[in-house]
Amino acid sequence: MMSIKSGIHAEIRVALDTLATISCQDDGHLFLESCDDLTESLIECAEDQIALLAEHTDEVSDATLLPSYEEVARGCQSEWRSLANVPEFGSIDYELDRAVDRLICVMTILRNCSFTEQNFGILSIPPVVTFISSIIRHLRTRKMFLRTHQNTLDFMKDTLIYLSNVAHMIHLPGKEEALCLLHFLLSFAPYPAPTLAPEGVTFTAYNPLIHKYTPARSEEHTS
């Protein structure tokens, strides 16, 4: 916790990587309620990364829809087929890439902890929900907020698993958070998007041969 609070990038990296490793071990569990203010420290660290990314990302619109899972998956395929753009060490692009790594690593740790029932209560409190909703809101209103489609897909998968585990315990802080989570869940609906008809909302039928879903990545994420 002290390493996370220090603000020193090397210290934060070691702490997050260690927590990511511990939280995914089969022979042990990370009980957040026994870790003092670890959850709060993780959220504060992540919020610092969000602020940095928002400062250097162009705002698109207040009403832009969250990209669908299929759009993000196609974007990942395009990235895999092209050469990666590696920013110069110490440049602002380099720092932004590392900020995304730290942010996704925090989400991975929360996801891993959500598999333990004793963590349901602390993972469903309003500050955690507000933090996740904030990322979703920035994904809707800022261009490539998480820098790459692969980063966006990693966040979407982690968040979906987190919600699958603790949604029944979540305390929604307000209408805005509820709307963000609703937009997020709808982004996984089969393409084309749902349509509003006189008889109600119509969703495209799910076909596993057409609407293929990739599995979540490994539990560990180097920050």
Coordinates of C-alpha atoms in Angstrom, one line a residue:
M1 CA 0.0 0.0 0.0
M2 CA 2.8 2.4 0.8
S3 CA 4.4 1.7 -2.6
I4 CA 1.1 2.5 -4.3
K5 CA 0.7 5.7 -2.3
S6 CA 4.2 6.8 -3.0
G7 CA 3.5 7.9 -6.5
I8 CA 6.8 6.5 -7.7
H9 CA 6.3 4.6 -10.9
A10 CA 8.8 1.9 -10.2
E11 CA 7.3 1.3 -6.7
I12 CA 3.7 1.3 -8.1
R13 CA 4.7 -1.2 -10.8
V14 CA 6.2 -3.7 -8.3
A15 CA 3.2 -3.3 -6.0
L16 CA 0.6 -3.8 -8.8
D17 CA 2.4 -6.7 -10.4
T18 CA 2.8 -8.4 -7.0
L19 CA -0.9 -7.9 -6.2
A20 CA -1.9 -9.2 -9.6
T21 CA 0.1 -12.3 -9.0
I22 CA -1.2 -12.9 -5.5
S23 CA -4.8 -12.3 -6.5
C24 CA -4.8 -15.0 -9.2
Q25 CA -3.2 -17.8 -7.2
D26 CA -5.2 -21.0 -6.8
D27 CA -3.8 -21.9 -3.4
G28 CA -4.6 -18.6 -1.8
H29 CA -7.0 -15.6 -1.8
L30 CA -6.6 -11.9 -1.2
F31 CA -9.2 -10.8 1.3
L32 CA -9.6 -7.0 0.8
E33 CA -11.4 -6.4 4.1
S34 CA -8.3 -7.6 5.9
C35 CA -6.0 -5.3 4.0
D36 CA -6.8 -1.9 5.6
D37 CA -7.4 0.7 2.9
L38 CA -5.9 -1.3 0.0
T39 CA -9.0 -1.0 -2.1
E40 CA -9.1 2.8 -1.6
S41 CA -5.4 3.0 -2.4
L42 CA -6.0 1.1 -5.7
I43 CA -8.9 3.3 -6.6
E44 CA -6.9 6.5 -5.9
C45 CA -4.0 5.2 -8.0
A46 CA -6.4 4.4 -10.8
E47 CA -8.1 7.8 -10.6
D48 CA -4.7 9.5 -11.0
Q49 CA -4.2 7.5 -14.3
I50 CA -7.7 8.5 -15.5
A51 CA -6.9 12.2 -14.9
L52 CA -3.7 12.0 -16.8
L53 CA -5.3 10.2 -19.7
A54 CA -8.3 12.5 -19.8
E55 CA -5.9 15.5 -19.9
H56 CA -4.2 14.3 -23.0
T57 CA -7.2 12.7 -24.9
D58 CA -9.4 14.7 -27.2
E59 CA -13.1 14.9 -26.1
V60 CA -15.4 13.8 -28.9
S61 CA -19.0 14.3 -27.7
D62 CA -21.2 14.1 -24.7
A63 CA -23.5 11.6 -26.5
T64 CA -21.1 9.3 -28.3
L65 CA -22.1 5.6 -27.8
L66 CA -19.7 3.1 -26.3
P67 CA -18.0 1.1 -29.1
S68 CA -19.5 -2.3 -29.4
Y69 CA -17.6 -5.5 -28.5
E70 CA -17.5 -6.5 -32.2
E71 CA -16.0 -3.1 -33.2
V72 CA -13.4 -3.4 -30.6
A73 CA -12.6 -7.0 -31.6
R74 CA -12.2 -6.0 -35.2
G75 CA -9.9 -3.2 -34.1
C76 CA -7.8 -5.7 -32.2
Q77 CA -7.4 -7.8 -35.4
S78 CA -6.3 -4.7 -37.3
E79 CA -3.7 -3.9 -34.6
W80 CA -2.4 -7.5 -34.6
R81 CA -1.8 -7.3 -38.3
S82 CA 0.1 -4.0 -38.2
L83 CA 3.5 -2.9 -36.7
A84 CA 3.2 -1.5 -33.2
N85 CA 4.1 2.1 -32.6
V86 CA 6.6 2.1 -29.7
P87 CA 6.9 5.6 -28.2
E88 CA 10.2 7.0 -27.1
F89 CA 11.1 6.4 -23.5
G90 CA 10.2 9.4 -21.3
S91 CA 7.9 10.9 -23.9
I92 CA 4.3 11.9 -23.1
D93 CA 3.0 9.0 -25.3
Y94 CA 5.2 6.6 -23.3
E95 CA 3.9 7.9 -20.0
L96 CA 0.3 7.6 -21.3
D97 CA 0.9 4.0 -22.3
R98 CA 2.2 3.2 -18.9
A99 CA -0.8 5.0 -17.3
V100 CA -3.1 2.7 -19.2
D101 CA -1.1 -0.4 -18.1
R102 CA -1.4 0.7 -14.5
L103 CA -5.1 1.4 -14.9
I104 CA -5.9 -2.0 -16.5
C105 CA -3.7 -3.8 -13.9
V106 CA -5.9 -2.3 -11.1
M107 CA -9.0 -3.5 -12.9
T108 CA -7.4 -6.9 -13.2
I109 CA -6.7 -7.1 -9.5
L110 CA -10.3 -6.1 -8.7
R111 CA -11.5 -8.7 -11.2
N112 CA -9.4 -11.4 -9.6
C113 CA -10.6 -10.5 -6.2
S114 CA -14.2 -10.7 -7.3
F115 CA -14.0 -14.5 -7.5
T116 CA -13.8 -14.6 -3.7
E117 CA -17.2 -14.3 -2.0
Q118 CA -15.7 -12.6 1.1
N119 CA -14.7 -9.7 -1.3
F120 CA -18.2 -9.1 -2.7
G121 CA -19.2 -6.5 -0.1
I122 CA -16.1 -4.2 -0.5
L123 CA -16.1 -4.6 -4.3
S124 CA -19.7 -3.4 -4.6
I125 CA -19.4 -0.2 -2.6
P126 CA -20.1 3.1 -4.4
P127 CA -16.5 4.3 -4.8
V128 CA -15.6 1.2 -6.8
V129 CA -18.7 1.4 -9.0
T130 CA -18.0 5.2 -9.6
F131 CA -14.4 4.4 -10.6
I132 CA -15.5 1.8 -13.2
S133 CA -18.3 4.1 -14.4
S134 CA -15.8 6.9 -14.9
I135 CA -13.7 4.8 -17.3
I136 CA -16.8 3.8 -19.2
R137 CA -17.9 7.4 -19.5
H138 CA -14.5 8.4 -20.8
L139 CA -14.6 5.6 -23.3
R140 CA -17.9 7.1 -24.6
T141 CA -16.8 10.7 -24.8
R142 CA -13.0 10.6 -25.6
K143 CA -11.3 9.3 -28.7
M144 CA -9.3 6.0 -27.9
F145 CA -9.2 6.8 -24.2
L146 CA -7.3 3.6 -23.5
R147 CA -4.9 4.2 -26.4
T148 CA -5.5 0.9 -28.3
H149 CA -8.3 -1.5 -29.1
Q150 CA -6.5 -4.3 -27.2
N151 CA -6.4 -2.2 -24.0
T152 CA -10.1 -1.4 -24.5
L153 CA -11.0 -5.1 -24.9
D154 CA -8.9 -6.0 -21.8
F155 CA -10.9 -3.5 -19.7
M156 CA -14.2 -4.6 -21.2
K157 CA -13.5 -8.3 -20.4
D158 CA -12.3 -7.6 -16.9
T159 CA -15.3 -5.4 -16.2
L160 CA -17.8 -7.9 -17.6
I161 CA -16.3 -10.7 -15.4
Y162 CA -16.4 -8.4 -12.4
L163 CA -20.0 -7.6 -12.9
S164 CA -20.9 -11.2 -13.5
N165 CA -19.5 -12.0 -10.0
V166 CA -20.7 -9.1 -7.9
A167 CA -23.6 -7.4 -9.8
H168 CA -26.1 -8.7 -7.3
M169 CA -24.4 -6.9 -4.5
I170 CA -23.7 -3.5 -6.2
H171 CA -25.0 -0.3 -4.6
L172 CA -25.5 2.2 -7.5
P173 CA -24.4 5.7 -6.4
G174 CA -26.7 7.4 -8.8
K175 CA -28.4 7.6 -12.2
E176 CA -25.2 8.4 -14.1
E177 CA -23.5 5.3 -12.9
A178 CA -26.5 3.2 -13.7
L179 CA -26.6 4.7 -17.2
C180 CA -22.9 4.0 -17.8
L181 CA -23.2 0.4 -16.7
L182 CA -26.3 0.0 -19.0
H183 CA -24.4 1.3 -22.0
F184 CA -21.5 -1.0 -21.2
L185 CA -23.7 -4.1 -21.0
L186 CA -25.4 -3.1 -24.3
S187 CA -22.1 -2.9 -26.0
F188 CA -21.9 -6.7 -25.8
A189 CA -25.2 -7.1 -27.6
P190 CA -24.9 -8.8 -31.0
Y191 CA -24.5 -6.4 -34.0
P192 CA -26.4 -4.5 -35.4
A193 CA -27.4 -2.5 -32.3
P194 CA -30.8 -2.9 -30.6
T195 CA -33.6 -1.0 -32.2
L196 CA -36.6 0.7 -30.6
A197 CA -39.9 -0.4 -32.2
P198 CA -43.6 0.2 -31.2
E199 CA -43.7 -3.2 -29.5
G200 CA -40.5 -2.6 -27.6
V201 CA -36.8 -3.0 -27.9
T202 CA -35.6 -5.6 -30.4
F203 CA -32.2 -7.3 -30.1
T204 CA -30.4 -9.1 -32.9
A205 CA -30.5 -12.9 -32.3
Y206 CA -27.2 -14.2 -30.9
N207 CA -25.5 -16.7 -33.2
P208 CA -22.3 -18.2 -31.8
L209 CA -21.0 -19.0 -35.3
I210 CA -21.3 -15.3 -36.2
H211 CA -20.9 -13.5 -32.9
K212 CA -17.7 -15.0 -31.7
Y213 CA -16.4 -14.0 -28.3
T214 CA -12.7 -14.2 -27.4
P215 CA -11.8 -15.5 -23.9
A216 CA -10.4 -13.2 -21.2
R217 CA -6.7 -12.8 -21.2
S218 CA -4.4 -14.2 -18.5
E219 CA -4.9 -12.9 -14.9
E220 CA -1.5 -11.2 -14.7
H221 CA -0.8 -7.9 -16.3
T222 CA 2.5 -6.2 -16.4
S223 CA 2.1 -2.6 -15.4

